[in-house]
Amino acid sequence: MSTVFTPFHATLGGLLIGFAAAMLMYFNGRIAGISGIFHAGFRPGAKIWQGLFLVGLVVGTALINNWLDLDYPIRSGFPLSVLITGGLLVGFGTRMGFGCTSGHGVCGISRRSKRSVFATLVFVITAIISTTISRHYFGVY
Amino acid sequence: MRQNTIALLSGIILGAGLALSGMTSPLKVLAFLDITGKWDASLVFVMLAAILVTMPSYHWILKRPSPVLAPRFYLPNMKHLDIRLLSGASIFGVGWGLAGYCPGPAVANLAINWKEAVPFLLAVITGGFIADYLLNRE
């Protein structure tokens, strides 16, 4: 399954993501790390702001999808076993490694954290290997 | 109270950015990771554009004694690379590459493709608790 290269929308979306992260730091002093906020939301000591941030994420996505006529492909028929295995590894790995694409990849790199730069390099490399193997050796699409 | 409003607004803007960028589509994410297939470089533009805004903003913001609404900046204080960080990152990458979702787009997909988002997020929660159980035992 191939997709269309959309540099203009990608750049605009990226700028919004960056603005949201900057805003959360400027006002609240918090890193916009979604795995951290998500995991914390299910543990003792969860804060209201964490829940609101996650609700906002869903609302923002819904608004854009309703306002704009974006035709990004929606996947269907993807094997549930692969989806759940992926989810377990993402949950385990982000908890163990203290972050994901937003926390390490955007916020961590932006504050020039050596840990985040290396974490991002590592997870992009293992993700490329994982996708290549699952698509081309096991035919998972 | 005002911090909660900011968190909600920041979440909305971030969700809008994800949806606009196309990173909410696991097919686009996997098309970026599948470098030997028909490569879709969109994700590079998303990351670079986000960092283009966040890096100079952080540089300026973190010079302040404190954020506008909170008593201090809440930043990780670990500085050195360790096995836990790199193992965790590699495991996360494997899961991301399998399913095509990292946590942000997975949450955002509650508004687009909940049939994938719900089971994936339940698995993320479970994986997080398994990590807590295994890593806090020592």
Tab-separated table of C-alpha atoms in Angstrom:
chain	number	residue	atom	x	y	z
A	1	MET	CA	0.000	0.000	0.000
A	2	SER	CA	1.594	3.248	-1.091
A	3	THR	CA	0.609	6.708	0.085
A	4	VAL	CA	0.908	10.193	-1.417
A	5	PHE	CA	3.762	12.489	-0.355
A	6	THR	CA	2.132	15.549	1.267
A	7	PRO	CA	4.951	17.950	2.257
A	8	PHE	CA	2.774	21.068	2.537
A	9	HIS	CA	0.247	19.607	4.964
A	10	ALA	CA	3.022	17.772	6.802
A	11	THR	CA	4.901	21.025	7.361
A	12	LEU	CA	1.803	22.957	8.467
A	13	GLY	CA	0.828	20.159	10.838
A	14	GLY	CA	4.362	20.005	12.200
A	15	LEU	CA	4.348	23.756	12.869
A	16	LEU	CA	1.099	23.368	14.853
A	17	ILE	CA	2.579	20.483	16.852
A	18	GLY	CA	5.627	22.606	17.632
A	19	PHE	CA	3.460	25.546	18.654
A	20	ALA	CA	1.381	23.321	20.982
A	21	ALA	CA	4.548	21.990	22.636
A	22	ALA	CA	6.005	25.485	23.064
A	23	MET	CA	2.746	26.733	24.550
A	24	LEU	CA	2.593	23.944	27.141
A	25	MET	CA	6.162	24.736	28.227
A	26	TYR	CA	5.722	28.525	28.254
A	27	PHE	CA	2.589	28.544	30.399
A	28	ASN	CA	2.674	25.286	32.372
A	29	GLY	CA	6.346	24.310	32.314
A	30	ARG	CA	5.446	20.869	30.974
A	31	ILE	CA	6.869	18.720	28.219
A	32	ALA	CA	4.262	17.700	25.630
A	33	GLY	CA	5.219	14.035	25.844
A	34	ILE	CA	2.137	12.058	25.004
A	35	SER	CA	3.261	8.652	26.290
A	36	GLY	CA	4.226	10.189	29.641
A	37	ILE	CA	0.928	12.042	29.957
A	38	PHE	CA	-1.023	8.975	28.807
A	39	HIS	CA	0.644	6.510	31.204
A	40	ALA	CA	0.361	8.978	34.098
A	41	GLY	CA	-3.337	9.365	33.379
A	42	PHE	CA	-3.945	5.738	34.427
A	43	ARG	CA	-1.911	5.838	37.624
A	44	PRO	CA	-2.383	7.146	41.155
A	45	GLY	CA	-1.733	10.878	41.238
A	46	ALA	CA	-3.188	11.495	37.756
A	47	LYS	CA	-3.866	15.196	37.204
A	48	ILE	CA	-6.861	16.865	35.565
A	49	TRP	CA	-4.615	18.687	33.066
A	50	GLN	CA	-3.369	15.355	31.774
A	51	GLY	CA	-6.903	14.184	31.054
A	52	LEU	CA	-7.806	17.520	29.446
A	53	PHE	CA	-4.726	17.452	27.239
A	54	LEU	CA	-5.672	13.988	25.949
A	55	VAL	CA	-9.308	15.015	25.416
A	56	GLY	CA	-8.001	18.061	23.520
A	57	LEU	CA	-5.971	15.791	21.275
A	58	VAL	CA	-9.100	13.896	20.238
A	59	VAL	CA	-11.156	17.088	19.863
A	60	GLY	CA	-8.480	18.821	17.753
A	61	THR	CA	-8.262	15.821	15.458
A	62	ALA	CA	-12.055	15.629	15.135
A	63	LEU	CA	-12.311	19.376	14.349
A	64	ILE	CA	-9.704	19.287	11.579
A	65	ASN	CA	-11.238	16.157	10.101
A	66	ASN	CA	-14.664	17.752	9.997
A	67	TRP	CA	-13.536	21.141	8.679
A	68	LEU	CA	-11.077	20.052	6.053
A	69	ASP	CA	-11.500	17.568	3.303
A	70	LEU	CA	-8.375	15.527	3.989
A	71	ASP	CA	-8.250	12.249	2.189
A	72	TYR	CA	-5.584	10.446	4.157
A	73	PRO	CA	-6.114	6.702	3.876
A	74	ILE	CA	-7.958	4.974	6.726
A	75	ARG	CA	-6.777	1.462	7.339
A	76	SER	CA	-9.114	-1.465	7.634
A	77	GLY	CA	-8.563	-5.185	7.813
A	78	PHE	CA	-5.226	-4.866	9.612
A	79	PRO	CA	-4.596	-7.986	11.723
A	80	LEU	CA	-5.747	-7.420	15.308
A	81	SER	CA	-2.949	-9.630	16.668
A	82	VAL	CA	-0.303	-7.351	15.101
A	83	LEU	CA	-2.126	-4.239	16.329
A	84	ILE	CA	-2.202	-5.558	19.897
A	85	THR	CA	1.382	-6.824	19.827
A	86	GLY	CA	2.427	-3.378	18.591
A	87	GLY	CA	0.422	-1.699	21.346
A	88	LEU	CA	1.962	-3.866	24.072
A	89	LEU	CA	5.480	-3.076	22.809
A	90	VAL	CA	4.718	0.647	22.475
A	91	GLY	CA	3.302	0.723	26.018
A	92	PHE	CA	6.190	-1.272	27.459
A	93	GLY	CA	8.902	0.551	25.516
A	94	THR	CA	7.662	4.094	26.173
A	95	ARG	CA	7.321	3.342	29.887
A	96	MET	CA	10.770	1.776	30.012
A	97	GLY	CA	12.408	4.420	27.819
A	98	PHE	CA	10.566	7.443	29.270
A	99	GLY	CA	9.066	8.772	26.075
A	100	CYS	CA	7.900	8.490	22.493
A	101	THR	CA	7.946	10.455	19.264
A	102	SER	CA	6.609	13.610	20.912
A	103	GLY	CA	8.489	13.530	24.230
A	104	HIS	CA	11.884	12.463	22.870
A	105	GLY	CA	11.494	13.203	19.159
A	106	VAL	CA	10.071	16.723	19.327
A	107	CYS	CA	10.469	18.075	22.874
A	108	GLY	CA	13.660	16.256	23.909
A	109	ILE	CA	15.561	17.041	20.726
A	110	SER	CA	14.358	20.645	20.984
A	111	ARG	CA	15.913	21.055	24.417
A	112	ARG	CA	19.027	19.352	23.075
A	113	SER	CA	18.846	16.407	25.447
A	114	LYS	CA	21.502	13.853	24.575
A	115	ARG	CA	19.250	11.075	25.905
A	116	SER	CA	16.391	12.099	23.620
A	117	VAL	CA	18.597	12.424	20.537
A	118	PHE	CA	19.873	8.868	21.041
A	119	ALA	CA	16.456	7.485	21.995
A	120	THR	CA	14.983	8.968	18.796
A	121	LEU	CA	17.764	7.546	16.628
A	122	VAL	CA	17.277	4.138	18.214
A	123	PHE	CA	13.496	3.976	17.909
A	124	VAL	CA	13.470	5.224	14.316
A	125	ILE	CA	16.038	2.570	13.370
A	126	THR	CA	14.227	-0.303	15.139
A	127	ALA	CA	10.916	0.899	13.673
A	128	ILE	CA	12.358	0.844	10.138
A	129	ILE	CA	13.658	-2.689	10.725
A	130	SER	CA	10.351	-3.780	12.239
A	131	THR	CA	8.247	-2.376	9.386
A	132	THR	CA	10.560	-3.793	6.738
A	133	ILE	CA	10.448	-7.272	8.241
A	134	SER	CA	6.709	-7.317	8.925
A	135	ARG	CA	5.810	-5.978	5.475
A	136	HIS	CA	8.325	-7.674	3.239
A	137	TYR	CA	8.956	-10.964	5.031
A	138	PHE	CA	5.593	-11.603	6.636
A	139	GLY	CA	3.395	-9.661	4.232
A	140	VAL	CA	1.587	-7.741	6.996
A	141	TYR	CA	-0.216	-4.709	5.554
B	1	MET	CA	-7.614	26.330	36.487
B	2	ARG	CA	-5.834	28.422	33.879
B	3	GLN	CA	-3.243	25.660	33.559
B	4	ASN	CA	-6.045	23.214	32.767
B	5	THR	CA	-7.333	25.520	30.029
B	6	ILE	CA	-3.847	25.763	28.538
B	7	ALA	CA	-3.484	21.967	28.640
B	8	LEU	CA	-6.806	21.545	26.820
B	9	LEU	CA	-5.868	24.180	24.198
B	10	SER	CA	-2.414	22.712	23.704
B	11	GLY	CA	-3.988	19.278	23.248
B	12	ILE	CA	-6.461	20.639	20.693
B	13	ILE	CA	-3.709	22.354	18.683
B	14	LEU	CA	-1.507	19.268	18.845
B	15	GLY	CA	-4.394	17.056	17.733
B	16	ALA	CA	-5.162	19.462	14.875
B	17	GLY	CA	-1.495	19.364	13.863
B	18	LEU	CA	-1.402	15.575	13.880
B	19	ALA	CA	-4.592	15.309	11.825
B	20	LEU	CA	-3.458	17.970	9.330
B	21	SER	CA	-0.019	16.401	8.950
B	22	GLY	CA	-1.421	12.989	8.096
B	23	MET	CA	0.480	11.310	10.923
B	24	THR	CA	-2.881	10.061	12.173
B	25	SER	CA	-2.809	7.621	9.253
B	26	PRO	CA	-0.762	4.535	10.174
B	27	LEU	CA	-0.491	3.832	6.450
B	28	LYS	CA	1.447	7.081	5.967
B	29	VAL	CA	3.624	6.395	9.006
B	30	LEU	CA	4.431	2.891	7.781
B	31	ALA	CA	5.080	4.257	4.282
B	32	PHE	CA	7.746	6.465	5.893
B	33	LEU	CA	9.269	3.595	7.862
B	34	ASP	CA	9.164	1.260	4.865
B	35	ILE	CA	12.267	2.711	3.233
B	36	THR	CA	12.588	-0.109	0.708
B	37	GLY	CA	8.971	0.312	-0.427
B	38	LYS	CA	7.406	3.372	-2.075
B	39	TRP	CA	8.809	5.862	0.413
B	40	ASP	CA	6.590	8.664	1.784
B	41	ALA	CA	8.873	11.276	3.350
B	42	SER	CA	6.024	13.325	4.867
B	43	LEU	CA	6.943	12.388	8.445
B	44	VAL	CA	10.371	14.014	8.075
B	45	PHE	CA	8.643	17.323	7.269
B	46	VAL	CA	6.362	16.962	10.302
B	47	MET	CA	9.265	16.338	12.686
B	48	LEU	CA	11.494	19.062	11.245
B	49	ALA	CA	8.708	21.648	11.202
B	50	ALA	CA	7.771	20.843	14.795
B	51	ILE	CA	11.386	21.095	15.950
B	52	LEU	CA	11.823	24.302	13.927
B	53	VAL	CA	9.206	25.906	16.192
B	54	THR	CA	9.915	24.124	19.468
B	55	MET	CA	13.711	24.396	19.572
B	56	PRO	CA	14.002	28.207	19.383
B	57	SER	CA	10.893	28.587	21.562
B	58	TYR	CA	12.336	26.349	24.274
B	59	HIS	CA	15.648	28.199	24.048
B	60	TRP	CA	13.863	31.437	24.803
B	61	ILE	CA	11.278	30.045	27.268
B	62	LEU	CA	13.791	28.139	29.393
B	63	LYS	CA	15.765	31.344	30.006
B	64	ARG	CA	12.857	32.517	32.138
B	65	PRO	CA	13.029	31.836	35.868
B	66	SER	CA	9.699	29.971	35.664
B	67	PRO	CA	6.768	29.351	33.329
B	68	VAL	CA	3.907	31.870	33.264
B	69	LEU	CA	1.377	29.830	35.265
B	70	ALA	CA	3.439	27.229	37.149
B	71	PRO	CA	6.076	27.548	39.889
B	72	ARG	CA	8.805	25.796	37.905
B	73	PHE	CA	9.718	23.903	34.741
B	74	TYR	CA	9.182	20.155	35.044
B	75	LEU	CA	12.109	18.736	33.116
B	76	PRO	CA	13.724	15.284	33.330
B	77	ASN	CA	16.951	15.481	35.309
B	78	MET	CA	18.662	12.392	33.892
B	79	LYS	CA	21.580	13.339	31.657
B	80	HIS	CA	23.439	10.150	30.731
B	81	LEU	CA	22.655	7.358	28.354
B	82	ASP	CA	21.804	4.043	29.961
B	83	ILE	CA	20.639	0.580	29.016
B	84	ARG	CA	17.107	1.178	30.231
B	85	LEU	CA	16.607	4.217	27.979
B	86	LEU	CA	18.028	2.569	24.869
B	87	SER	CA	16.284	-0.789	25.445
B	88	GLY	CA	12.987	0.991	26.025
B	89	ALA	CA	13.423	3.110	22.900
B	90	SER	CA	14.254	0.053	20.782
B	91	ILE	CA	11.218	-1.869	22.068
B	92	PHE	CA	8.996	1.147	21.442
B	93	GLY	CA	10.366	1.372	17.893
B	94	VAL	CA	9.569	-2.267	17.162
B	95	GLY	CA	5.950	-1.749	18.264
B	96	TRP	CA	5.661	1.515	16.328
B	97	GLY	CA	7.002	-0.166	13.201
B	98	LEU	CA	4.596	-3.097	13.563
B	99	ALA	CA	1.363	-1.185	14.091
B	100	GLY	CA	2.154	2.254	12.632
B	101	TYR	CA	0.940	4.058	15.746
B	102	CYS	CA	2.923	5.942	18.339
B	103	PRO	CA	0.941	7.188	21.363
B	104	GLY	CA	-0.176	10.615	20.043
B	105	PRO	CA	-1.687	9.451	16.751
B	106	ALA	CA	-3.200	6.448	18.557
B	107	VAL	CA	-5.108	8.731	20.958
B	108	ALA	CA	-6.046	11.051	18.067
B	109	ASN	CA	-7.503	8.057	16.206
B	110	LEU	CA	-10.277	7.768	18.767
B	111	ALA	CA	-11.774	10.480	16.517
B	112	ILE	CA	-10.934	8.814	13.183
B	113	ASN	CA	-10.628	5.047	13.438
B	114	TRP	CA	-11.665	3.974	16.919
B	115	LYS	CA	-11.836	0.332	15.872
B	116	GLU	CA	-8.047	0.359	15.730
B	117	ALA	CA	-7.411	3.002	18.393
B	118	VAL	CA	-9.311	1.290	21.224
B	119	PRO	CA	-7.595	-2.129	21.128
B	120	PHE	CA	-4.220	-0.489	20.468
B	121	LEU	CA	-4.547	1.904	23.422
B	122	LEU	CA	-5.738	-0.869	25.751
B	123	ALA	CA	-2.591	-2.766	24.775
B	124	VAL	CA	-0.461	0.351	25.419
B	125	ILE	CA	-1.914	0.677	28.917
B	126	THR	CA	-1.287	-3.020	29.577
B	127	GLY	CA	2.277	-2.832	28.232
B	128	GLY	CA	2.957	0.122	30.524
B	129	PHE	CA	1.825	-1.814	33.579
B	130	ILE	CA	3.865	-4.858	32.547
B	131	ALA	CA	6.917	-2.581	32.333
B	132	ASP	CA	6.209	-1.198	35.815
B	133	TYR	CA	5.851	-4.704	37.216
B	134	LEU	CA	9.029	-6.065	35.624
B	135	LEU	CA	11.243	-3.006	36.073
B	136	ASN	CA	10.335	-2.092	39.630
B	137	ARG	CA	10.920	-5.571	41.013
B	138	GLU	CA	14.684	-5.303	41.442
